[in-house]
Short mmCIF file of C-alpha atoms in Angstrom, two decimals:
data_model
loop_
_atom_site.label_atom_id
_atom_site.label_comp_id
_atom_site.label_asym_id
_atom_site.label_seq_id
_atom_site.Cartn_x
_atom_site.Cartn_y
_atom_site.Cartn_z
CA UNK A 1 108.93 100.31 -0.06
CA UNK A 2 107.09 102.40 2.49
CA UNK A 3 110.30 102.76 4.75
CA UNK A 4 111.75 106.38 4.97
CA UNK A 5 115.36 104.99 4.07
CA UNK A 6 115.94 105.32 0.19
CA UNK A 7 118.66 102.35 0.38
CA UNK A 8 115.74 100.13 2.26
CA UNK A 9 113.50 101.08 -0.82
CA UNK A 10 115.98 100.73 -3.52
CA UNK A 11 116.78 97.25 -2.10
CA UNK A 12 113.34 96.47 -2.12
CA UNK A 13 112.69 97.89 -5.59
CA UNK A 14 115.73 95.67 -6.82
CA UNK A 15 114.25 92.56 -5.26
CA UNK A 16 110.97 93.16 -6.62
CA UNK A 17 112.01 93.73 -10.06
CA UNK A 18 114.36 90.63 -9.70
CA UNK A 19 111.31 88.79 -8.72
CA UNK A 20 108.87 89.62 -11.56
CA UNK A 21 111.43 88.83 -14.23
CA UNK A 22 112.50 85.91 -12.86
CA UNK A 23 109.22 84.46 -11.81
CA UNK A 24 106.02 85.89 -13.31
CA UNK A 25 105.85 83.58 -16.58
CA UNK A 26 106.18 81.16 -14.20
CA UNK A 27 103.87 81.52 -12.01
CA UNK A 28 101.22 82.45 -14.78
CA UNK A 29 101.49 79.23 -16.52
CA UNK A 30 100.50 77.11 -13.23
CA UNK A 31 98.58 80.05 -11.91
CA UNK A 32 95.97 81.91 -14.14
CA UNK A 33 94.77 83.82 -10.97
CA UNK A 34 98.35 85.52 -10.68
CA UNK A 35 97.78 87.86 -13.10
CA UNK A 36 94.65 89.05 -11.68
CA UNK A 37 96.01 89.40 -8.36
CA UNK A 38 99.43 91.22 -9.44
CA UNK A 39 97.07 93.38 -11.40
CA UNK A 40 95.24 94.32 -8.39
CA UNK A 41 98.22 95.06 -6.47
CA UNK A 42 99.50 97.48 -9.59
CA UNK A 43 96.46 99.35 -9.79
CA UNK A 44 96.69 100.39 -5.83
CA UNK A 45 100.55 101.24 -5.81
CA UNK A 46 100.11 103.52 -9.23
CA UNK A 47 97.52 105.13 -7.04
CA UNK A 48 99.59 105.77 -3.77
CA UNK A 49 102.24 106.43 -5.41
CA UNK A 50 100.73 109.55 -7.06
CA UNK A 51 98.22 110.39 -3.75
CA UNK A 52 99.75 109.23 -0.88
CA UNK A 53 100.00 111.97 1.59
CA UNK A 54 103.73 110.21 2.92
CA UNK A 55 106.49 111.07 0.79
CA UNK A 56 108.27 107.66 1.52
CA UNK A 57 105.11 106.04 0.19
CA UNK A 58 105.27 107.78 -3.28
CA UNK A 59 109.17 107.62 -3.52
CA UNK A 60 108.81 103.89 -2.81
CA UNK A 61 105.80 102.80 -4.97
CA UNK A 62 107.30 104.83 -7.78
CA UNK A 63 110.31 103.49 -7.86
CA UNK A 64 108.68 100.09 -8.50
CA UNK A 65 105.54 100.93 -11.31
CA UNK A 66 108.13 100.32 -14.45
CA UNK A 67 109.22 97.18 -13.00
CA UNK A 68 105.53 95.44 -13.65
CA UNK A 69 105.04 92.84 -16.18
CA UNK A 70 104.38 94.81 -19.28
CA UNK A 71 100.98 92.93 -20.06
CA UNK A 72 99.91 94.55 -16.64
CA UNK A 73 100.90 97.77 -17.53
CA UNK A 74 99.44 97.56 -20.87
CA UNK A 75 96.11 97.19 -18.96
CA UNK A 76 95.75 100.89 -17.58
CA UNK A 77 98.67 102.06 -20.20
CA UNK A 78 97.17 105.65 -20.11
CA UNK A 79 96.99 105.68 -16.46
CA UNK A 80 100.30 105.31 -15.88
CA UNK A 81 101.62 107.40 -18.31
CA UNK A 82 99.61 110.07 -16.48
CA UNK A 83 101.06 109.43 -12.84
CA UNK A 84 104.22 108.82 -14.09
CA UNK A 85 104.77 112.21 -16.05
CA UNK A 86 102.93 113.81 -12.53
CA UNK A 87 105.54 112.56 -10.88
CA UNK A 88 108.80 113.58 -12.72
CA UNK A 89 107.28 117.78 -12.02
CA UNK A 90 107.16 120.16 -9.33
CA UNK A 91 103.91 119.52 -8.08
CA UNK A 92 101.89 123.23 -7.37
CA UNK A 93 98.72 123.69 -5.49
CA UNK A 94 96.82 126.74 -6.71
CA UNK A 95 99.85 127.98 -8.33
CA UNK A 96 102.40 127.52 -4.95
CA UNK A 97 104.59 124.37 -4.56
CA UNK A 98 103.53 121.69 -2.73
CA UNK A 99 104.45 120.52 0.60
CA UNK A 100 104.68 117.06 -0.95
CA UNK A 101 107.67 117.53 -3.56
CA UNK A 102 110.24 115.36 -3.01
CA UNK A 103 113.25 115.70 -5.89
CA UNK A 104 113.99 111.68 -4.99
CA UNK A 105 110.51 110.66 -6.37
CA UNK A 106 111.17 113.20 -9.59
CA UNK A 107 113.97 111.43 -10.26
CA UNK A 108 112.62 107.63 -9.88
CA UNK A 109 109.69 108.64 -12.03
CA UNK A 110 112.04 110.12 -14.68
CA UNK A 111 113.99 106.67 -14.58
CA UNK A 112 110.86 104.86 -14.33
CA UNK A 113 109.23 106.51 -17.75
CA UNK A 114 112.61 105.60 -19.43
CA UNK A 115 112.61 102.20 -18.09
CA UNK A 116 109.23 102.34 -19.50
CA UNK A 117 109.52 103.84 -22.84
CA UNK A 118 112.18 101.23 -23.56
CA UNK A 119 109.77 98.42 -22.54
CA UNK A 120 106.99 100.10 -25.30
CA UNK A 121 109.62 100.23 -28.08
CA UNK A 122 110.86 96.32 -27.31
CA UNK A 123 106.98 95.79 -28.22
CA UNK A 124 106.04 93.73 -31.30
CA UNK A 125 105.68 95.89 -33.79
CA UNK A 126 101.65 94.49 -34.28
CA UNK A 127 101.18 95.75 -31.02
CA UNK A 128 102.02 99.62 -31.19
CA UNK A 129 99.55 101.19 -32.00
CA UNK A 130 98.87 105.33 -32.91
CA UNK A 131 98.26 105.60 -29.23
CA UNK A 132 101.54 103.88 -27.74
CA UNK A 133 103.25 105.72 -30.01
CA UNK A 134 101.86 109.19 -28.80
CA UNK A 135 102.43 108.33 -25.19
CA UNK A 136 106.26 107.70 -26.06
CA UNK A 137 106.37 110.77 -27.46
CA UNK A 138 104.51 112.45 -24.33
CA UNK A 139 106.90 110.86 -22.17
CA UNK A 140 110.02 111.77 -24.45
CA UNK A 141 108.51 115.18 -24.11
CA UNK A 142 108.08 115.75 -20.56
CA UNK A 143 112.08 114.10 -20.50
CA UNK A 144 113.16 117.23 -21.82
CA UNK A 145 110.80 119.39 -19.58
CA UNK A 146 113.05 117.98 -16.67
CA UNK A 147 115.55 119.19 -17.67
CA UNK A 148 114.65 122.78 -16.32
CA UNK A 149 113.91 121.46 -12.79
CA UNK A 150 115.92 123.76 -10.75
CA UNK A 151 114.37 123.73 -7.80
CA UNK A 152 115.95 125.09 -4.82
CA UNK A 153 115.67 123.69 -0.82
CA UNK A 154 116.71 126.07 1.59
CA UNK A 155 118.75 123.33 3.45
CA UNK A 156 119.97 121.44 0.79
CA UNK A 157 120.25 123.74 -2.37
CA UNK A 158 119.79 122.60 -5.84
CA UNK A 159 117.82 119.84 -5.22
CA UNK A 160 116.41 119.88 -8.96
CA UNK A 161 119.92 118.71 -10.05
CA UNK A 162 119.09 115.39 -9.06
CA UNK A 163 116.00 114.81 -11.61
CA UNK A 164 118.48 117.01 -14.21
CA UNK A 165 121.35 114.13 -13.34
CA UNK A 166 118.92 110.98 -14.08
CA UNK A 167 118.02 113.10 -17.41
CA UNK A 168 121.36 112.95 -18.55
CA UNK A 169 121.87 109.43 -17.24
CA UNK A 170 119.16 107.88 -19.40
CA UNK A 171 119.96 109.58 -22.29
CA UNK A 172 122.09 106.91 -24.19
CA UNK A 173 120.11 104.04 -23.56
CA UNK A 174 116.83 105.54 -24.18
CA UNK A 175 118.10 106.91 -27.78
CA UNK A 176 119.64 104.05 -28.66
CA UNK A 177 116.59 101.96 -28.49
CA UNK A 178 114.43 105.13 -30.21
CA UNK A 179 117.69 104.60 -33.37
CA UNK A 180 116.36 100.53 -33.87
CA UNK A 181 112.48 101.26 -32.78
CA UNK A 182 111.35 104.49 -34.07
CA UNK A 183 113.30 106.74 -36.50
CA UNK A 184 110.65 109.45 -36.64
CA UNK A 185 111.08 110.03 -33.38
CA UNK A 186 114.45 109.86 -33.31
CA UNK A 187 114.94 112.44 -35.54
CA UNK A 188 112.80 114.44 -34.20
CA UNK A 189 114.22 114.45 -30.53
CA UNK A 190 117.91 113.79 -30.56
CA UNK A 191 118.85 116.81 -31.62
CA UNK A 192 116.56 118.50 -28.80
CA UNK A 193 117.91 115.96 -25.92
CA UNK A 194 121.25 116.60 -27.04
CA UNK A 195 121.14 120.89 -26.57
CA UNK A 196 119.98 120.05 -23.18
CA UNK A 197 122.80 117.97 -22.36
CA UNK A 198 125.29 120.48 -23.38
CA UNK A 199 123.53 122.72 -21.25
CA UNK A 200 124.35 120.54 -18.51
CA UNK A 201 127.64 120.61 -19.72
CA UNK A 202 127.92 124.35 -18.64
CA UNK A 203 126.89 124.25 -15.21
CA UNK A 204 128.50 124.55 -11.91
CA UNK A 205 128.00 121.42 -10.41
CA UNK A 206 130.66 118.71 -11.33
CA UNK A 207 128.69 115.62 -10.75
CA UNK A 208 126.30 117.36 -13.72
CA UNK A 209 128.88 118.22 -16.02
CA UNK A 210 130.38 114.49 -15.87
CA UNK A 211 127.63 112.59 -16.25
CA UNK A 212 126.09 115.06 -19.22
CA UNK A 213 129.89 114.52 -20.43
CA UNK A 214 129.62 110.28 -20.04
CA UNK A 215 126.69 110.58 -21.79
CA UNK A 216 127.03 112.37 -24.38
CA UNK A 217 130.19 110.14 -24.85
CA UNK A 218 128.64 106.77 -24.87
CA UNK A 219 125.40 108.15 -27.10
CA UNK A 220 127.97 108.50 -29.40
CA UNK A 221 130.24 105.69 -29.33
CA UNK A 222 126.62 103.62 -29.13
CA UNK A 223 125.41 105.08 -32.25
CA UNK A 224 128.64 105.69 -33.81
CA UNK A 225 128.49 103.00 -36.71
CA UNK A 226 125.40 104.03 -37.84
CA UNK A 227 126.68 107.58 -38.77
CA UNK A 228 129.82 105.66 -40.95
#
């Protein structure tokens, strides 16, 4: 995960994600001290992966903080929220960007707080409380904030249109879930999501307009049979 290569790390996010769902409730039932020790490990990579100095190292560890049991998570819930929705943003230094932005770990972390929003929603609903539900809505929000990531590299141009591509890729899915799990907040953010995807629909880059195009096509033929 520390490897400059993003295929490396995406292979070794995939693995590790592969692992943990295959494995943990395993392992906990023979192994109480599992937990404690995969809790341990969680609590350093959320930290490097927000104030690591090495871009690879916060690409890497991001990609990866979603893929954690969610009774782990659930431990420092408000902690992650917070590194997470640091990480989807332009980070600034006295009001200048940093030398440490890196688009690639903008988009993982916007993937990673949709993976994660999901994961809240699929919650029993005993277990969400006032304050889940506020840090969906936090995260929902700062979704739509990356939307206006337009950031330009000298060498490689619109860089920001990568964390504005994994916005409109998440789309369906996330909204989807929000239709079963939480009205309210459907209602209250479709609407908002969808004016930023037609947004995308207007700009120059192709691979934006198709995939705010997909989207906005399978939204609808997900949600279809609930507006009959």
């Amino acid at each position: 995960l520390k490897h400059y290569s993003l295929e490396i790390q995406e292979s070794a996010s995939e693995t590790f994600e592969f692992l943990i769902s295959t494995y943990y409730s395993r392992l906990i039932t023979n192994d109480n001290s599992i937990k404690e020790k995969l809790s341990k490990i969680f609590k350093e990579v959320l930290h490097l992966s927000v104030n690591d100095d090495t871009i690879f190292v916060t690409r890497g560890y991001s990609m990866i903080v979603s893929h954690f049991p969610i009774d782990i998570i659930m431990e420092i819930l408000n902690e992650v929220s917070v590194n997470l929705m640091k990480n989807c943003i332009i980070k600034k230094v006295d009001n200048l960007e940093s030398s440490n932005n890196d688009a690639e770990t903008r988009r993982i972390s916007v993937e990673a707080i949709a993976i994660l929003i999901i994961k809240l929603l699929n919650l029993e609903v005993k277990d969400k409380n006032q304050e889940i539900v506020e840090i969906i809505e936090n995260f929902i929000v700062r979704l739509i904030e990356c939307f206006n990531d337009y950031e330009i590299d000298k060498k490689l141009g619109d860089v920001g249109s990568k964390v504005r591509e994994s916005c409109c890729k998440v789309f369906p899915s996330l909204f989807f879930c929000l239709s079963n799990n939480s009205k309210s907040l459907f209602n209250k953010y479709s609407l908002r999501f969808i004016k930023c995807i037609l947004k995308q629909l207007c700009e120059k880059m192709n691979k934006i307009r198709l995939q705010a195009g997909n989207s906005l096509q399978l939204f609808f033929d997900m949600i279809k049979y609930k507006l009959n």
